[in-house]
XYZ file of N, CA and C in Angstrom:
768
model
N 0.850 -1.236 -0.034
C 0.052 -0.155 0.063
C 0.880 1.249 0.018
N 0.520 2.192 -0.755
C 1.127 3.509 -0.712
C 0.407 4.552 0.183
N 1.202 5.222 0.989
C 0.569 6.185 1.874
C 0.278 7.389 1.027
N -0.948 7.875 1.104
C -1.451 9.054 0.390
C -0.917 10.401 0.983
N -0.119 10.313 2.080
C 0.312 11.604 2.707
C 1.827 11.669 2.482
N 2.630 10.693 2.654
C 4.010 10.809 2.498
C 4.512 9.980 1.348
N 3.835 9.224 0.678
C 4.298 8.376 -0.355
C 5.007 7.104 -0.114
N 5.160 6.750 1.157
C 5.821 5.376 1.583
C 4.999 4.317 1.299
N 5.601 3.218 0.715
C 4.941 2.021 0.552
C 5.141 1.151 1.752
N 3.964 0.516 2.266
C 3.955 -0.416 3.419
C 2.995 -1.435 3.175
N 2.872 -2.442 4.197
C 2.139 -3.654 3.993
C 0.617 -3.205 4.072
N -0.329 -3.913 3.347
C -1.694 -3.643 3.390
C -2.334 -3.958 4.776
N -1.684 -4.897 5.502
C -2.185 -5.315 6.838
C -2.116 -4.222 7.843
N -1.164 -3.151 7.746
C -1.074 -2.087 8.674
C -2.108 -1.026 8.427
N -2.747 -0.634 9.679
C -3.762 0.291 9.572
C -3.259 1.716 9.360
N -2.019 1.940 9.672
C -1.497 3.358 9.514
C -0.058 3.235 8.926
N 0.338 4.448 8.395
C 1.719 4.523 7.794
C 2.749 4.440 8.898
N 3.724 3.566 8.821
C 4.835 3.422 9.804
C 5.733 4.734 9.966
N 5.701 5.613 8.911
C 6.620 6.688 8.865
C 5.886 8.064 9.382
N 4.732 8.279 8.864
C 3.995 9.555 9.236
C 2.956 9.316 10.290
N 2.561 8.038 10.528
C 1.572 7.672 11.484
C 0.187 7.854 11.078
N -0.056 8.386 9.760
C -1.459 8.673 9.461
C -2.155 7.495 8.716
N -3.494 7.502 8.792
C -4.266 6.369 8.213
C -4.687 6.778 6.762
N -4.691 5.748 5.923
C -5.194 6.050 4.596
C -6.470 6.410 4.368
N -7.356 6.096 5.253
C -8.801 6.381 5.086
C -9.498 5.808 3.912
N -10.469 6.493 3.403
C -11.155 5.999 2.296
C -10.340 5.860 1.023
N -9.056 6.371 1.064
C -8.255 6.387 -0.049
C -7.308 5.081 -0.014
N -7.531 4.165 0.845
C -6.734 2.925 0.897
C -7.100 2.178 -0.404
N -6.113 1.755 -1.083
C -6.394 0.835 -2.211
C -6.884 -0.512 -1.890
N -7.661 -1.071 -2.678
C -8.188 -2.399 -2.438
C -7.212 -3.547 -2.452
N -7.304 -4.457 -1.459
C -6.390 -5.486 -1.312
C -6.685 -6.467 -2.416
N -5.540 -6.978 -2.982
C -5.666 -8.126 -4.059
C -5.287 -9.394 -3.440
N -5.930 -10.424 -3.858
C -5.703 -11.721 -3.353
C -4.378 -12.313 -3.780
N -3.665 -12.980 -2.981
C -2.382 -13.524 -3.367
C -2.585 -15.065 -3.673
N -1.761 -15.402 -4.668
C -1.904 -16.955 -5.154
C -0.545 -17.434 -4.972
N -0.415 -18.764 -4.632
C 0.829 -19.476 -4.555
C 0.628 -20.817 -5.345
N 1.799 -21.182 -5.885
C 1.839 -22.347 -6.719
C 1.972 -23.570 -5.864
N 1.246 -24.699 -6.187
C 1.249 -25.878 -5.391
C 2.752 -26.516 -5.424
N 2.936 -27.210 -4.348
C 4.381 -27.719 -4.171
C 4.389 -29.121 -5.048
N 5.145 -29.181 -6.114
C 5.126 -30.359 -6.986
C 6.323 -31.085 -6.786
N 7.189 -30.758 -5.743
C 8.361 -31.591 -5.511
C 8.029 -32.866 -5.044
N 8.771 -33.892 -5.387
C 8.500 -35.223 -5.045
C 9.699 -35.986 -4.584
N 9.521 -37.252 -4.096
C 10.693 -37.962 -3.698
C 11.419 -38.446 -4.888
N 12.708 -38.698 -4.820
C 13.481 -39.266 -6.014
C 13.122 -40.775 -6.208
N 13.192 -41.139 -7.426
C 12.947 -42.585 -7.775
C 14.115 -43.462 -7.347
N 13.704 -44.713 -6.814
C 14.824 -45.618 -6.397
C 15.467 -46.300 -7.692
N 16.748 -46.568 -7.437
C 17.415 -47.203 -8.601
C 16.810 -48.603 -8.767
N 16.712 -49.012 -10.097
C 16.172 -50.367 -10.451
C 17.186 -51.005 -11.305
N 17.284 -52.395 -11.047
C 18.301 -53.155 -11.868
C 17.713 -53.470 -13.212
N 18.473 -54.153 -14.163
C 17.958 -54.386 -15.437
C 16.901 -55.518 -15.358
N 16.919 -56.314 -14.338
C 15.784 -57.315 -14.281
C 14.456 -56.737 -13.730
N 14.425 -55.496 -13.251
C 13.269 -54.943 -12.791
C 13.212 -54.969 -11.212
N 14.055 -55.700 -10.711
C 14.080 -55.676 -9.157
C 14.937 -54.437 -8.643
N 14.558 -54.014 -7.459
C 15.323 -52.928 -6.959
C 16.789 -53.327 -6.753
N 17.744 -52.498 -7.106
C 19.130 -52.764 -7.088
C 19.690 -52.762 -5.753
N 20.462 -53.582 -5.375
C 21.076 -53.656 -3.933
C 22.079 -52.628 -3.901
N 22.118 -52.026 -2.701
C 23.158 -50.958 -2.434
C 24.593 -51.508 -2.708
N 25.364 -50.590 -3.394
C 26.674 -50.976 -3.606
C 27.590 -50.970 -2.439
N 28.398 -51.953 -2.206
C 29.285 -52.059 -1.021
C 30.327 -50.819 -1.078
N 30.652 -50.353 -0.070
C 31.700 -49.257 -0.020
C 32.993 -49.756 -0.568
N 33.445 -49.119 -1.640
C 34.749 -49.411 -2.183
C 35.843 -48.886 -1.268
N 36.883 -49.708 -1.286
C 38.094 -49.245 -0.458
C 38.730 -47.993 -1.042
N 39.116 -47.146 -0.171
C 39.757 -45.910 -0.650
C 41.005 -46.167 -1.560
N 40.928 -45.501 -2.597
C 42.113 -45.588 -3.594
C 43.236 -44.754 -3.135
N 44.423 -45.151 -3.548
C 45.622 -44.475 -3.153
C 45.590 -43.072 -3.900
N 46.018 -42.079 -3.233
C 45.974 -40.753 -3.921
C 47.066 -40.772 -5.111
N 46.622 -40.095 -6.200
C 47.489 -40.051 -7.293
C 48.282 -38.732 -7.310
N 49.505 -38.960 -7.644
C 50.341 -37.741 -7.721
C 50.108 -37.048 -9.080
N 49.766 -35.817 -9.228
C 49.654 -35.093 -10.459
C 50.915 -34.250 -10.639
N 51.050 -34.039 -11.957
C 52.222 -33.265 -12.386
C 51.835 -31.809 -12.390
N 52.592 -30.904 -11.564
C 52.235 -29.536 -11.512
C 52.714 -28.898 -12.793
N 51.787 -27.975 -13.384
C 52.160 -27.407 -14.493
C 52.629 -25.925 -14.145
N 53.583 -25.473 -14.863
C 54.111 -24.182 -14.460
C 53.156 -23.015 -15.049
N 52.304 -23.318 -15.839
C 51.570 -22.308 -16.365
C 50.174 -21.994 -15.546
N 49.974 -22.712 -14.477
C 48.769 -22.645 -13.732
C 48.579 -21.252 -13.174
N 49.428 -20.650 -12.574
C 49.247 -19.268 -12.072
C 48.992 -18.275 -13.226
N 49.706 -18.334 -14.254
C 49.392 -17.521 -15.417
C 48.006 -17.720 -15.998
N 47.629 -18.972 -16.243
C 46.299 -19.138 -16.722
C 45.241 -18.659 -15.792
N 45.387 -18.637 -14.441
C 44.414 -18.232 -13.616
C 44.344 -16.666 -13.613
N 45.509 -15.964 -13.857
C 45.524 -14.553 -14.013
C 44.814 -14.064 -15.246
N 45.076 -14.910 -16.352
C 44.412 -14.554 -17.589
C 42.862 -14.745 -17.484
N 42.480 -15.863 -16.828
C 41.045 -16.135 -16.581
C 40.330 -14.966 -15.887
N 40.947 -14.518 -14.795
C 40.432 -13.423 -14.005
C 40.321 -12.141 -14.730
N 41.359 -11.848 -15.625
C 41.308 -10.585 -16.509
C 40.208 -10.790 -17.481
N 39.983 -11.913 -18.124
C 38.943 -12.029 -19.092
C 37.609 -11.952 -18.352
N 37.577 -12.408 -17.123
C 36.212 -12.414 -16.464
C 35.837 -10.969 -16.067
N 36.832 -10.126 -15.684
C 36.584 -8.762 -15.237
C 36.203 -8.094 -16.606
N 36.974 -8.292 -17.748
C 36.677 -7.570 -18.997
C 35.257 -7.942 -19.467
N 34.735 -9.191 -19.227
C 33.530 -9.590 -19.644
C 32.411 -8.944 -18.774
N 32.586 -8.848 -17.483
C 31.648 -8.335 -16.529
C 31.626 -6.831 -16.459
N 32.697 -6.180 -16.898
C 32.780 -4.708 -16.764
C 31.623 -4.031 -17.540
N 31.326 -4.341 -18.721
C 30.199 -3.655 -19.449
C 28.899 -3.799 -18.809
N 28.721 -5.019 -18.165
C 27.477 -5.293 -17.497
C 27.262 -4.339 -16.224
N 28.421 -4.340 -15.534
C 28.454 -3.386 -14.396
C 28.222 -1.927 -14.731
N 28.898 -1.462 -15.813
C 28.741 -0.073 -16.160
C 27.279 0.058 -16.701
N 26.699 -0.806 -17.355
C 25.306 -0.663 -17.844
C 24.395 -0.686 -16.669
N 24.601 -1.523 -15.664
C 23.715 -1.405 -14.486
C 23.798 -0.131 -13.790
N 25.009 0.350 -13.668
C 25.146 1.746 -13.088
C 24.332 2.854 -13.763
N 24.550 2.802 -15.124
C 23.753 3.833 -15.891
C 22.196 3.638 -15.698
N 21.829 2.324 -15.745
C 20.392 1.969 -15.560
C 19.856 2.529 -14.208
N 20.770 2.309 -13.275
C 20.293 2.746 -11.838
C 20.247 4.190 -11.782
N 21.195 4.993 -12.357
C 21.122 6.427 -12.364
C 19.935 6.968 -13.051
N 19.632 6.338 -14.201
C 18.437 6.760 -14.950
C 17.184 6.616 -14.155
N 17.094 5.283 -13.476
C 15.833 5.093 -12.741
C 15.767 6.104 -11.519
N 16.809 6.262 -10.917
C 16.832 7.144 -9.676
C 16.411 8.629 -10.163
N 16.899 9.059 -11.292
C 16.651 10.459 -11.772
C 15.244 10.457 -12.270
N 14.657 9.505 -12.833
C 13.278 9.484 -13.193
C 12.240 9.351 -11.988
N 12.671 8.666 -10.910
C 11.823 8.578 -9.926
C 11.884 9.695 -8.815
N 12.956 10.569 -9.000
C 13.017 11.703 -8.015
C 11.849 12.683 -8.153
N 11.399 13.012 -9.287
C 10.051 14.010 -9.284
C 8.949 13.401 -8.641
N 8.775 12.026 -8.614
C 7.629 11.538 -8.028
C 7.714 11.397 -6.527
N 8.974 11.275 -6.015
C 9.294 11.375 -4.683
C 9.072 12.794 -3.947
N 9.330 13.786 -4.762
C 9.252 15.233 -4.340
C 7.905 15.629 -4.514
N 6.928 14.972 -5.345
C 5.660 15.535 -5.480
C 4.748 15.120 -4.361
N 4.126 16.190 -3.736
C 3.152 15.982 -2.565
C 1.864 15.605 -2.983
N 1.249 14.659 -2.208
C -0.042 14.163 -2.409
C -1.062 15.201 -1.766
N -0.577 16.006 -0.853
C -1.526 16.787 0.022
C -0.788 18.215 0.145
N -1.544 19.179 0.646
C -1.120 20.603 0.897
C -1.517 20.958 2.274
N -0.639 21.180 3.138
C -1.037 21.468 4.658
C -1.581 22.837 4.579
N -2.621 22.976 5.260
C -3.350 24.321 5.508
C -3.828 24.497 6.838
N -4.263 25.608 7.288
C -4.992 25.946 8.493
C -6.366 25.749 8.366
N -7.126 25.240 9.299
C -8.484 24.957 9.051
C -9.316 26.212 8.666
N -8.850 27.440 9.225
C -9.585 28.672 8.988
C -9.195 29.229 7.660
N -8.337 28.634 6.924
C -8.063 28.981 5.518
C -9.188 28.582 4.523
N -10.021 27.552 5.024
C -11.081 26.914 4.308
C -12.371 27.268 5.025
N -12.452 26.946 6.250
C -13.742 27.078 6.907
C -13.736 28.259 7.791
N -14.948 28.896 7.924
C -15.031 30.112 8.897
C -14.999 29.554 10.368
N -14.506 30.424 11.280
C -14.361 30.019 12.660
C -15.829 30.087 13.172
N -16.097 29.362 14.073
C -17.535 29.206 14.743
C -17.795 27.828 15.216
N -19.008 27.565 15.506
C -19.527 26.267 16.009
C -20.170 25.461 14.903
N -19.680 24.231 14.692
C -20.265 23.354 13.726
C -20.814 22.130 14.429
N -22.067 21.812 13.880
C -22.782 20.631 14.584
C -23.327 19.689 13.487
N -23.233 18.301 13.724
C -23.767 17.398 12.900
C -25.279 17.293 13.160
N -25.984 16.761 12.050
C -27.433 16.820 12.002
C -27.962 15.962 12.993
N -27.216 14.931 13.504
C -27.781 13.986 14.610
C -27.311 14.433 16.048
N -26.516 15.490 16.120
C -26.060 16.131 17.328
C -24.940 15.287 17.905
N -24.324 14.344 17.280
C -23.254 13.502 17.859
C -22.061 14.193 17.942
N -21.900 15.284 17.159
C -20.549 15.987 17.135
C -20.830 17.552 17.101
N -20.420 18.212 18.096
C -20.397 19.574 18.353
C -18.991 20.160 18.299
N -18.575 20.880 17.252
C -17.213 21.274 17.167
C -17.120 22.738 17.024
N -16.118 23.235 17.835
C -15.806 24.756 17.855
C -14.515 24.990 17.190
N -14.496 25.775 16.073
C -13.319 26.114 15.374
C -12.861 27.566 15.729
N -11.753 27.675 16.368
C -11.289 28.947 16.901
C -10.467 29.651 15.663
N -10.246 31.031 16.017
C -9.729 31.749 14.883
C -8.287 31.442 14.653
N -7.553 30.830 15.665
C -6.261 30.524 15.628
C -6.124 29.071 15.068
N -7.117 28.411 14.652
C -7.078 27.027 14.097
C -7.251 25.870 14.987
N -7.332 26.280 16.272
C -7.527 25.222 17.391
C -8.998 24.760 17.313
N -9.213 23.512 17.630
C -10.521 22.975 17.665
C -10.904 22.426 19.104
N -12.089 22.468 19.366
C -12.644 21.785 20.594
C -14.048 21.201 20.205
N -14.243 19.954 20.844
C -15.399 19.376 20.368
C -15.984 18.490 21.600
N -17.286 18.222 21.521
C -17.979 17.517 22.573
C -19.059 16.627 22.029
N -19.447 15.523 22.732
C -20.554 14.590 22.300
C -21.724 14.887 23.238
N -21.583 15.985 24.096
C -22.677 16.146 25.048
C -22.159 15.682 26.426
N -21.306 14.855 26.504
C -20.826 14.269 27.895
C -19.427 14.564 28.147
N -18.599 14.132 27.133
C -17.185 14.407 27.365
C -16.694 15.585 26.412
N -15.597 16.162 26.731
C -14.969 17.189 25.869
C -13.702 16.940 25.503
N -13.084 17.510 24.470
C -11.661 17.359 23.944
C -11.400 18.621 23.287
N -9.976 18.703 23.011
C -9.454 19.781 22.257
C -8.085 19.547 21.722
N -7.945 20.187 20.565
C -6.666 19.973 19.800
C -6.110 21.234 19.428
N -5.042 21.735 19.976
C -4.437 23.020 19.558
C -3.813 23.023 18.134
N -3.477 21.901 17.645
C -2.785 21.896 16.312
C -3.443 20.680 15.621
N -4.637 20.871 15.083
C -5.239 19.789 14.272
C -4.503 19.769 12.885
N -4.763 18.558 12.122
C -4.045 18.355 10.831
C -5.205 18.754 9.877
N -4.954 19.527 8.869
C -5.813 19.987 7.918
C -5.056 20.068 6.547
N -5.424 19.192 5.660
C -4.754 19.152 4.420
C -5.775 19.187 3.234
N -5.216 19.757 1.988
C -6.043 19.734 0.818
C -5.348 18.662 0.045
N -6.171 17.691 -0.350
C -5.731 16.594 -1.205
C -5.605 16.854 -2.570
N -4.441 16.708 -3.221
C -4.071 17.116 -4.608
C -4.442 16.027 -5.464
N -5.704 15.645 -5.688
C -6.175 14.531 -6.521
C -6.028 14.997 -8.007
N -5.723 13.962 -8.814
C -5.767 14.081 -10.288
C -6.549 13.028 -10.821
N -6.799 13.047 -12.111
C -7.611 12.017 -12.808
C -7.003 10.752 -12.624
N -5.655 10.650 -12.591
C -5.045 9.334 -12.384
C -4.909 8.930 -11.106
N -4.789 9.727 -10.099
C -4.828 9.304 -8.561
C -6.166 9.066 -7.967
N -7.192 9.827 -8.452
C -8.501 9.695 -7.809
C -9.002 8.282 -7.781
N -9.080 7.561 -8.932
C -9.683 6.237 -8.899
C -8.812 5.248 -7.963
N -7.573 5.540 -7.816
C -6.821 4.619 -6.870
C -6.927 4.878 -5.454
N -7.197 6.143 -5.068
C -7.335 6.412 -3.629
C -8.798 6.847 -3.161
N -9.808 6.819 -4.054
C -11.015 7.276 -3.715
C -12.076 6.146 -4.048
N -13.132 5.998 -3.361
C -14.054 4.880 -3.820
C -14.959 5.454 -4.882
N -15.655 4.451 -5.536
C -16.517 4.957 -6.683
C -17.704 5.774 -6.147
N -18.240 5.503 -4.855
C -19.306 6.164 -4.369
C -18.843 7.603 -4.116
N -17.632 7.742 -3.605
C -17.089 8.979 -3.201
C -16.985 9.913 -4.410
N -16.367 9.390 -5.471
C -16.153 10.132 -6.709
C -17.439 10.345 -7.539
N -18.427 9.639 -7.331
C -19.688 9.819 -7.941
C -20.492 10.933 -7.160
N -20.276 10.934 -5.905
C -20.969 12.057 -5.055
C -20.246 13.318 -5.084
N -18.890 13.270 -5.114
C -18.078 14.507 -5.007
C -16.950 14.375 -6.129
N -17.251 14.554 -7.356
C -16.239 14.489 -8.365
C -15.237 15.624 -8.244
N -14.019 15.336 -8.582
C -12.860 16.176 -8.290
C -12.870 17.408 -9.331
N -13.691 17.431 -10.298
C -13.683 18.552 -11.202
C -14.585 19.652 -10.609
N -15.351 19.332 -9.593
C -16.325 20.321 -9.067
C -16.181 20.403 -7.528
N -15.626 19.380 -6.929
C -15.320 19.452 -5.449
C -13.834 19.344 -5.183
N -13.437 20.032 -4.115
C -12.022 19.814 -3.556
C -12.113 18.963 -2.184
N -11.188 18.087 -2.149
C -11.278 17.120 -0.945
C -10.231 17.546 0.065
N -10.625 17.539 1.329
C -9.783 17.941 2.468
C -9.772 16.793 3.450
N -8.566 16.701 4.148
C -8.494 15.693 5.286
C -8.307 16.564 6.604
N -9.209 16.234 7.523
C -9.275 16.912 8.810
C -9.119 15.960 9.895
N -8.147 16.031 10.712
C -7.795 15.082 11.775
C -7.532 15.825 13.011
N -8.245 15.533 14.133
C -7.902 16.080 15.423
C -8.098 14.964 16.407
N -7.165 15.271 17.530
C -6.952 14.227 18.493
C -6.596 14.742 19.928
N -7.171 14.128 20.892
C -6.924 14.533 22.219
C -6.675 13.294 23.086
N -5.486 12.909 23.446
C -5.154 11.707 24.168
C -5.681 11.635 25.510
N -6.037 12.815 26.141
C -6.515 12.809 27.491
C -7.909 12.775 27.610
N -8.701 12.689 26.425
C -10.143 12.649 26.441
C -10.594 11.294 25.990
N -11.842 10.909 26.601
C -12.583 9.763 26.099
C -12.919 9.731 24.672
N -12.987 10.920 24.174
C -13.571 10.978 22.666
C -12.523 10.595 21.752
N -11.161 10.593 22.190
C -10.145 10.074 21.305
C -9.901 10.915 20.078
N -10.108 10.436 18.835
C -9.777 11.031 17.604
C -10.859 11.046 16.731
N -10.871 11.963 15.827
C -11.672 12.059 14.569
C -10.836 12.218 13.261
N -11.171 11.355 12.386
C -10.467 11.246 11.079
C -11.569 11.584 10.030
N -11.659 12.725 9.581
C -12.700 13.236 8.693
C -12.115 13.620 7.420
N -13.103 13.423 6.301
C -12.805 13.930 4.950
C -13.917 14.862 4.618
N -13.507 16.178 4.288
C -14.396 17.165 3.866
C -14.434 17.367 2.334
N -15.593 17.785 1.877
C -15.729 18.005 0.387
C -16.548 19.407 0.273
N -15.820 20.228 -0.342
C -16.337 21.545 -0.619
C -16.352 21.999 -2.111
N -17.306 22.761 -2.538
C -17.280 23.130 -3.944
C -15.885 23.946 -4.163
N -15.176 23.693 -5.317
C -13.960 24.353 -5.586
C -14.059 25.763 -5.574
N -15.017 26.449 -6.047
C -15.083 27.856 -6.177
C -15.687 28.354 -4.924
N -15.986 27.847 -3.809
C -16.545 28.338 -2.554
C -15.601 29.220 -1.819
N -15.897 30.221 -1.216
C -15.154 31.154 -0.431
C -15.515 30.845 1.029
N -14.555 30.956 1.940
C -14.750 30.595 3.338
C -16.006 31.356 3.983
N -16.189 32.533 3.637
C -17.180 33.363 4.308
C -18.441 32.974 3.787
N -18.561 32.192 2.669
C -19.887 31.773 2.058
C -20.308 30.398 2.455
N -19.406 29.688 3.256
C -19.705 28.328 3.638
C -20.502 28.247 4.908
N -21.810 27.620 4.812
C -22.600 27.457 6.024
C -22.743 25.969 6.487
N -22.342 25.109 5.460
C -22.320 23.713 5.790
C -21.259 23.031 4.978
N -20.860 21.782 5.359
C -20.000 21.013 4.698
C -20.185 19.594 4.888
N -20.068 18.859 3.670
C -20.266 17.377 3.656
C -18.938 16.772 4.182
N -19.175 15.665 4.962
C -17.991 14.948 5.694
C -18.204 13.515 5.524
N -16.996 12.735 5.664
C -17.090 11.373 5.723
C -16.329 10.955 6.890
N -16.759 10.211 7.812
C -16.119 9.761 9.003
C -15.508 8.406 8.828
N -14.171 8.347 8.581
C -13.512 7.091 8.114
C -13.653 6.012 9.230
N -13.600 6.377 10.436
C -13.702 5.364 11.621
C -15.021 4.774 11.625
N -16.151 5.541 11.366
C -17.428 5.136 11.564
C -18.075 4.724 10.235
N -17.333 5.005 9.164
C -17.774 4.650 7.772
C -19.133 5.234 7.438
N -19.299 6.541 7.581
C -20.525 7.162 7.189
C -20.364 8.562 6.719
N -21.256 8.951 5.853
C -21.319 10.314 5.471
C -22.268 11.148 6.375
N -21.912 12.435 6.560
C -22.829 13.361 7.330
C -22.548 14.736 6.971
N -23.284 15.608 7.482
C -23.084 17.110 7.182
C -22.939 17.859 8.549
N -21.937 18.831 8.459
C -21.719 19.712 9.533
C -22.311 21.107 9.185
N -23.070 21.587 10.016
C -23.660 22.893 9.792
C -23.181 23.941 10.740
N -22.847 25.168 10.320
C -22.518 26.305 11.029
C -23.696 26.857 11.788
N -23.641 26.878 13.192
C -24.678 27.337 14.036
C -24.401 28.808 14.342
N -25.508 29.515 14.692
C -25.370 30.978 15.154
C -24.774 31.079 16.504
N -25.255 30.234 17.410
C -24.744 30.412 18.756
C -23.447 29.522 19.045
N -22.605 30.006 19.906
C -21.393 29.266 20.235
C -21.696 28.048 21.061
N -20.792 27.060 20.825
C -21.009 25.772 21.592
C -20.818 26.027 23.118
N -21.554 25.383 23.941
C -21.518 25.375 25.361
C -20.811 24.079 25.785
N -19.552 24.128 26.002
C -18.885 22.909 26.244
C -18.982 22.609 27.877
N -19.372 21.511 28.432
C -19.506 21.202 29.828
C -18.077 21.279 30.458
N -18.210 21.945 31.741
C -16.934 22.021 32.472
C -16.522 20.587 32.858
N -15.132 20.446 33.164
C -14.711 19.134 33.550
C -15.251 18.711 34.841
N -15.664 19.595 35.797
C -16.401 18.994 37.044
C -17.780 18.485 36.770
N -18.377 18.899 35.760
C -19.681 18.446 35.443
C -19.717 16.918 35.036
N -18.658 16.412 34.546
C -18.538 15.164 34.045
C -18.490 14.142 35.193
N -18.127 14.453 36.320
C -18.099 13.485 37.537
C -19.396 13.631 38.342
N -20.138 14.769 38.057
C -21.409 14.979 38.875
C -22.399 13.946 38.541
C-alpha cells in the first residue's frame, strides 16, 4: 500500500503509515488476493536393476591411493588470464547497470518530491465558529487560531494543532485512492477534498479522522455547511455552522 500523505509503501495489513503515522482512510487501495503455486516436488525414484528388481546398495569401495599429479608451471598465469577475461566480460554489465540505476533514480526523483497533499490551517477553508452534525453526535468549535474543541454532550476534548490538508487529486490518482461512491458524489472537477484530523489523548472522545468536500469555487465566508465522511465510523454526514457558540461542559460536570 502507498501512503497518500508521505508516499511511503508499506504492508496492506498495517492500519497506518509506519513513517508519518497517518491512516489512509477511504483512499486505501483495495487488497488483491495472493496466489501461491502448489508444491510439485516429489521423492527421488529408487534405482532399479535391469531385471526390474530394486538394485542392491553398492558396497563401499576401499579408498584408492592418492594419485600424484604433475604440476604445470602455467597454472598461475592461466588463472590470472582467466580473472582478467572475467573482469573484462563483466565490466560492461556493471557499467550498464550503473547507468540504468542512475536513470531510474533520476526518473523517480520527481515522483518522490511530488506532494499528495497541501497542509493548510482549518480557518483558511472554513469560517471560525460552531459546527454541529445533524444528529447532534458531534459539536465542534473552530477557533480563529485554528484550534478545535469538540464534545458529544458528555465528554469534551481539544486539539491546539489539528491536521488539515488539501488533497491534490488528479484524474489518475483519484480512482486509486477514492471509492467509486465518493467520486460519484463528489467529483474532483467540481469538489475539492480535504483531510481533517484532530485528537486529544487525554479525552475519552479520542480522535476524529474526517474527509471534507467543498465546492471548488466556494469562499470561506460563504460556507454554512460542509459534507463530511467519518472514516472510523464509515458514514457520510453534514456539519452545519450554527449561530450560537457551543457550550462545552466543564470538567467538574462530568463527575457529577
